[in-house]
Short mmCIF file of C-alpha atoms and ligand atoms in Angstrom, two decimals:
data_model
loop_
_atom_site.label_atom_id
_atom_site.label_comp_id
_atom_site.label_asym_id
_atom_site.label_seq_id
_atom_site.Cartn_x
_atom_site.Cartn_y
_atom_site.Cartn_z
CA UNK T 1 0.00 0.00 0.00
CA UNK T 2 2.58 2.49 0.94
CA UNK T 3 4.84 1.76 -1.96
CA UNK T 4 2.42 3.20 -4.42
CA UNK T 5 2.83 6.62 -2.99
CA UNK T 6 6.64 6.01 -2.71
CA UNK T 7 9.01 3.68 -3.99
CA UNK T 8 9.94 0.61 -1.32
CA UNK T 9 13.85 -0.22 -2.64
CA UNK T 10 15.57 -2.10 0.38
CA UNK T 11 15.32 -5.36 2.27
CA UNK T 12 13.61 -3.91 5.11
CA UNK T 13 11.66 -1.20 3.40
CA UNK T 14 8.16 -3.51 3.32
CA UNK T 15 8.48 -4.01 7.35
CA UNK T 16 8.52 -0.69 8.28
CA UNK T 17 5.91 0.18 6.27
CA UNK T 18 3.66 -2.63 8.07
CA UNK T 19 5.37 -0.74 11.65
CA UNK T 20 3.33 2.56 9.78
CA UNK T 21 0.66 0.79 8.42
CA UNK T 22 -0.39 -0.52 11.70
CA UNK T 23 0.23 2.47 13.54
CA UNK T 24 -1.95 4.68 11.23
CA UNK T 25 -4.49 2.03 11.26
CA UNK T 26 -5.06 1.95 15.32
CA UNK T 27 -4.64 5.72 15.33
CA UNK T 28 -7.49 6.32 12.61
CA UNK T 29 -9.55 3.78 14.04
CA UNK T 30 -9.50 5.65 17.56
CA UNK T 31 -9.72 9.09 16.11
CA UNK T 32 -12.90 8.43 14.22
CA UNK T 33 -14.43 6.36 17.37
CA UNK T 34 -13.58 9.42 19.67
CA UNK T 35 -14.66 12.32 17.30
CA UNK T 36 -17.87 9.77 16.82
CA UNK T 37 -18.54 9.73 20.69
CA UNK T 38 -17.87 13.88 21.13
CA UNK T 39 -20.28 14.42 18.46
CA UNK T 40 -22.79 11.93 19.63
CA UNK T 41 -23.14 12.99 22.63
CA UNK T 42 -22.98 16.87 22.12
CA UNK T 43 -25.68 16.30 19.56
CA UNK T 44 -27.43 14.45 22.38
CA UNK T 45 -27.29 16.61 24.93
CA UNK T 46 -27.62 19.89 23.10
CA UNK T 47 -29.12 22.94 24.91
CA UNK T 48 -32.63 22.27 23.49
CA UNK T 49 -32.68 18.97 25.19
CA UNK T 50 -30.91 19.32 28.18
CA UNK T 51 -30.93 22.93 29.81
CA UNK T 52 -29.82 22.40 32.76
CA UNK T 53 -26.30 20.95 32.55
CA UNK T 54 -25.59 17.65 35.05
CA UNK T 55 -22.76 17.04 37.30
CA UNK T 56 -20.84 14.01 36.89
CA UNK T 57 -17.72 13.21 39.27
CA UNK T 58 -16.84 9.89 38.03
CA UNK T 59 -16.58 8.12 40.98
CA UNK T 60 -19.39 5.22 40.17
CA UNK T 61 -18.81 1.92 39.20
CA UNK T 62 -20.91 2.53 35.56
CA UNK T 63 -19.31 5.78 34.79
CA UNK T 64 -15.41 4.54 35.74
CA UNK T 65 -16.30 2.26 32.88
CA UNK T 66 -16.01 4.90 30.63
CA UNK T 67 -12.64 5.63 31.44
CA UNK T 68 -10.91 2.12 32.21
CA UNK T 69 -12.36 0.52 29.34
CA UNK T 70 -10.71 2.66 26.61
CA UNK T 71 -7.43 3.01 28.54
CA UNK T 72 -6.93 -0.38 28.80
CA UNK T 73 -7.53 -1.12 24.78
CA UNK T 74 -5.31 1.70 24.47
CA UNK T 75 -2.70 0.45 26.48
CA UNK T 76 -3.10 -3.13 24.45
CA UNK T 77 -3.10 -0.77 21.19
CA UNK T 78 0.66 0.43 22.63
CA UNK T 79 1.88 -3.15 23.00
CA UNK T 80 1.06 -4.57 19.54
CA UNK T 81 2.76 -1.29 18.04
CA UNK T 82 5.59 -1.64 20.45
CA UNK T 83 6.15 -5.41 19.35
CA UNK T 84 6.20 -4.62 15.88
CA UNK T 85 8.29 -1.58 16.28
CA UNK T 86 10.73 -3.51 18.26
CA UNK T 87 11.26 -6.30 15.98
CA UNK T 88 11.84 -3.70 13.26
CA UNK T 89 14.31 -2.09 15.23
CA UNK T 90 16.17 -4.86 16.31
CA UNK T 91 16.25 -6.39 12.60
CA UNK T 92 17.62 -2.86 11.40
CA UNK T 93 19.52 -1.24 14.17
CA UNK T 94 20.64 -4.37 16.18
CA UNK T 95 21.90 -7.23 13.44
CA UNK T 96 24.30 -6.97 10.74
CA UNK T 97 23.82 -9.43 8.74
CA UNK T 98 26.52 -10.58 6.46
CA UNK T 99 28.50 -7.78 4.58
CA UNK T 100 29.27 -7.73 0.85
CA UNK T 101 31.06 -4.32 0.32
CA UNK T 102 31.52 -1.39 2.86
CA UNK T 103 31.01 2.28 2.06
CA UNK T 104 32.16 5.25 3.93
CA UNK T 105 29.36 8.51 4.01
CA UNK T 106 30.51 11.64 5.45
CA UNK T 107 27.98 14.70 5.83
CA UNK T 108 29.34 18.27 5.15
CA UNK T 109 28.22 21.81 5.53
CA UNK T 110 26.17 21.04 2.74
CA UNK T 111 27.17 18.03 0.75
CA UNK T 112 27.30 14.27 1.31
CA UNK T 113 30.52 12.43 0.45
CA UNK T 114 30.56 8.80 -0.56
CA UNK T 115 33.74 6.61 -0.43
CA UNK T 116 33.35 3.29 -2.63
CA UNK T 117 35.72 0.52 -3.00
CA UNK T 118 37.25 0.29 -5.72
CA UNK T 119 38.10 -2.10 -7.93
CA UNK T 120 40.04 -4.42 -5.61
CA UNK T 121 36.60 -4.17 -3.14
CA UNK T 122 38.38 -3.04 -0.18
CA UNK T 123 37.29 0.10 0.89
CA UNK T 124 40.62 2.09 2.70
CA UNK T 125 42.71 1.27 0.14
CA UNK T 126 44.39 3.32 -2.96
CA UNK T 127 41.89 2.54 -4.99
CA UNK T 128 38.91 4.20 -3.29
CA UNK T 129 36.34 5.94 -5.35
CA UNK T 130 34.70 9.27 -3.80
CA UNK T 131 32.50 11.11 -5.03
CA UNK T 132 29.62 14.42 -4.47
CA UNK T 133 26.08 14.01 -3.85
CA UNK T 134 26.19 10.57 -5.51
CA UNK T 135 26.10 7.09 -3.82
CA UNK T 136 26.48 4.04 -6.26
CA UNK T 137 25.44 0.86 -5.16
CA UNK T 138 25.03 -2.98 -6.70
CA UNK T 139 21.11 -4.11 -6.75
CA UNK T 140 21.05 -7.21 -3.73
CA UNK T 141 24.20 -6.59 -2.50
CA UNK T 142 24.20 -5.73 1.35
CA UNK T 143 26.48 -2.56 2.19
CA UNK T 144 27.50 -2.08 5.61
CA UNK T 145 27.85 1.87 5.69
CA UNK T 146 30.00 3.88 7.84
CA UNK T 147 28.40 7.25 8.78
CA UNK T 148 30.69 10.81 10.06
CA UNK T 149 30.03 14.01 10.03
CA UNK T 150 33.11 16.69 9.02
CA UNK T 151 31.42 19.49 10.52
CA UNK T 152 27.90 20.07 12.36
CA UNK T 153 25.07 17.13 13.01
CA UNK T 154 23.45 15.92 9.53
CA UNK T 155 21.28 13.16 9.06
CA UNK T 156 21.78 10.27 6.53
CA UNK T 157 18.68 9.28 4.78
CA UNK T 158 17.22 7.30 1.86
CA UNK T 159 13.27 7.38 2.13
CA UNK T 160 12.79 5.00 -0.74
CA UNK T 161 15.01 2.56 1.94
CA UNK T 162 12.80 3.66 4.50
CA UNK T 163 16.12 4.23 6.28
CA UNK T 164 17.75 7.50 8.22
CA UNK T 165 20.55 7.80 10.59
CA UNK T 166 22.02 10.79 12.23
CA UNK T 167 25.47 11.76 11.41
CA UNK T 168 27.15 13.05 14.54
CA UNK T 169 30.45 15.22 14.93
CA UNK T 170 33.31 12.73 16.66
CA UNK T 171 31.83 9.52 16.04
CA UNK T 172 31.71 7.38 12.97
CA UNK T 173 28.19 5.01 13.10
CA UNK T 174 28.40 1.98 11.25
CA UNK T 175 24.57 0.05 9.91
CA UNK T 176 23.60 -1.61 7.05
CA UNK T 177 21.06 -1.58 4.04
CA UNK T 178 20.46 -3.62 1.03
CA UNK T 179 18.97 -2.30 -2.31
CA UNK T 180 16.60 -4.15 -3.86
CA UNK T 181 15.84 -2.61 -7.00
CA UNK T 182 17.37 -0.51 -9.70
CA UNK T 183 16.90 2.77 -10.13
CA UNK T 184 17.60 6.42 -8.92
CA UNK T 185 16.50 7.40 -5.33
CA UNK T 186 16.47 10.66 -2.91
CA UNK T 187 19.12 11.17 -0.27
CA UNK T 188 17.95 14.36 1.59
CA UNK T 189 19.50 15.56 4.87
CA UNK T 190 16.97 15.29 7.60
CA UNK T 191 18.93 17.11 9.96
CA UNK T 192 18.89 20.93 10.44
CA UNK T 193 22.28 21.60 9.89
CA UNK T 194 22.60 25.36 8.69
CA UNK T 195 21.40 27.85 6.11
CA UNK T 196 22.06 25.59 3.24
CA UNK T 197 20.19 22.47 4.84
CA UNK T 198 17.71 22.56 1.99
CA UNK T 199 19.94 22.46 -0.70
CA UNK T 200 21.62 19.55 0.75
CA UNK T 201 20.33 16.50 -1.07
CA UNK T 202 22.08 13.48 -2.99
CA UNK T 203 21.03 10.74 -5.25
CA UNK T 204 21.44 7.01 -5.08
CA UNK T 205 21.98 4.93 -7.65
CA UNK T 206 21.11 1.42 -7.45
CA UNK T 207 22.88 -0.54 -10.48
CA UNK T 208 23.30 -3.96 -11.70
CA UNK T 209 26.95 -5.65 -11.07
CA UNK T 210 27.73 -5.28 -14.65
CA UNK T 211 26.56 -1.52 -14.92
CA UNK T 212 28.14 -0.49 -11.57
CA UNK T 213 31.66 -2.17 -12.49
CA UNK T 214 31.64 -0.09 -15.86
CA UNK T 215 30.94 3.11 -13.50
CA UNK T 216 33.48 1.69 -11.47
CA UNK T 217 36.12 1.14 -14.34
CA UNK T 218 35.17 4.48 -15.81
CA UNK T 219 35.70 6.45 -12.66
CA UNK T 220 38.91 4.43 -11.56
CA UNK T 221 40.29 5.34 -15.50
CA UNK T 222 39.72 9.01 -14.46
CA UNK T 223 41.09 8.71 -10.90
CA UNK T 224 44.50 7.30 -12.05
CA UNK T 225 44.58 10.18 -15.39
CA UNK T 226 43.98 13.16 -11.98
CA UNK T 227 46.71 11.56 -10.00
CA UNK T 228 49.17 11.14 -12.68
CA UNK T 229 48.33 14.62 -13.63
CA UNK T 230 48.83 15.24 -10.10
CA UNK T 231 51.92 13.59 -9.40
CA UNK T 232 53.38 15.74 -12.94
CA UNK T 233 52.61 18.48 -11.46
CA UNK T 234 54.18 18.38 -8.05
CA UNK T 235 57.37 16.60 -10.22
CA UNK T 236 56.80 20.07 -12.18
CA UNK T 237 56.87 22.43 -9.38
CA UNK T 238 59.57 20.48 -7.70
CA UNK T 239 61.72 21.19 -11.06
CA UNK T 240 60.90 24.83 -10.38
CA UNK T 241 59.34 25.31 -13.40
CU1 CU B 301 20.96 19.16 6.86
#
C-alpha cells in the first residue's frame, strides 16, 4: 500500500511500512471512534434537550467504565505497536547481517561524500572511489555503511530505503542496508544543519553488477589520469618550473 505513494527499494523497506501501516491504522480507528462519541453525545445533549447541565464526578462503578475501558484497549493498542516496532528495530539497528562491500558517508556543511571501494573491493585502500552528492550501489548486494560528520550534526537518509541515521560530529556510526531494485533514489538531509540544509540532497543509484563495475572502471580510469596529472605536477613544481 505504501509503496504506491513512494518507492519501497531495500530489504527492510516492506516491514517498516507494516510498523506505519499498523500504527496509522489503530490511530485512525481511535480518532474516528472518539470524534464519533464527542459528536454523539454533544448532539445528544444539546441545549434544546438538556438545559440544565448535570454534574458528573466519576466516581461510580458505571461511569469509571467509561474511562478504564478505553485506557486499557489503548494500552493493548501500545503493546502490539511496540512489538512490531521492536522487531523492526532490532532487525535494522541491532543485526548486521553478512556484509558484501563497505562504504564510507561523510555529511558536510552542505554536501554528502561517498567513499566506494574500488576495484580491488576493499574500501581504505588506494583505490577508493569518492565522489559528491552521488552514492552508487550494486542491486542485492548488502552494504554495511559507515556514517561521520566533518562538521555540524546531519542526518543520513534514503526514504525509498525507508532508512535515516544521524550523522554526529566525533563519532563514525556503522549500519547496514540492502537495495533491492534498480533505479535512482532521494538522499535528503533530515537534519537541520545550517542555512544551506535545503539544498543539501544526494542521489542514489542502485545498479546492476555489470553496470556499476563499468561506473566503477570508468571512474577508476579518471582517478589514475587526476593523479598522474597530479603527481606531474608536483614533479613540475619540484623542477621549479
Ligand atoms: Cu541538513
Amino acid at each position: 500500500m505504501m509503496e504506491s505513494l513512494i518507492h519501497a527499494a531495500s530489504s527492510y523497506a516492506g516491514e517498516i511500512d507494516n510498523v506505519i501501516l499498523v500504527i496509522a491504522v489503530l490511530s485512525t480507528f481511535w480518532l474516528v471512534l472518539a470524534e464519533g462519541a464527542l459528536f454523539y453525545f454533544v448532539f445528544k445533549y444539546r441545549r434544546s434537550k438538556n438545559p440544565k447541565a448535570e454534574y458528573i464526578t466519576g466516581e461510580t462503578k458505571q461511569q469509571m467504565k467509561w474511562i478504564h475501558w478505553p485506557h486499557n484497549l489503548v494500552l493493548v493498542c501500545d503493546i502490539v505497536i511496540l512489538v512490531f516496532a521492536v522487531r523492526s528495530w532490532y532487525h535494522v539497528k541491532q543485526e548486521m547481517p553478512p556484509i558484501d562491500e563497505e562504504v564510507k558517508v561523510v555529511g558536510h556543511q552542505w554536501a554528502w561524500e561517498f567513499v566506494h571501494a574500488g576495484l580491488d573491493g576493499q574500501l581504505g585502500t588506494d583505490d577508493d572511489v569518492a565522489t559528491v552528492d552521488e552514492l552508487h550501489l550494486v542491486v542485492d548486494r548488502t552494504y554495511k555503511f559507515k556514517l561521520e560528520a566533518a562538521d555540524v550534526l546531519h542526518s543520513f537518509s534514503i526514504p525509498a530505503f525507508r532508512f535515516k541515521q544521524d550523522a554526529v560530529p566525533g563519532r563514525q556510526i556503522v549500519g547496514w542496508f540492502k537495495p533491492t531494485k534498480t533505479g535512482q533514489y532521494d538522499v535528503p538531509c533530515s537534519q537541520m544543519c545550517g542555512i544551506g540544509h535545503g539544498i543539501m540532497g544526494g542521489q542514489v543509484y542502485v545498479h546492476t553488477a555489470d553496470e556499476y563495475r563499468q561506473w566503477l572502471e570508468k571512474k577508476s580510469a579518471k582517478s589514475a589520469v587526476i593523479s598522474v596529472k597530479g603527481v606531474d605536477q608536483i614533479a613540475m613544481n619540484q623542477g621549479g618550473i
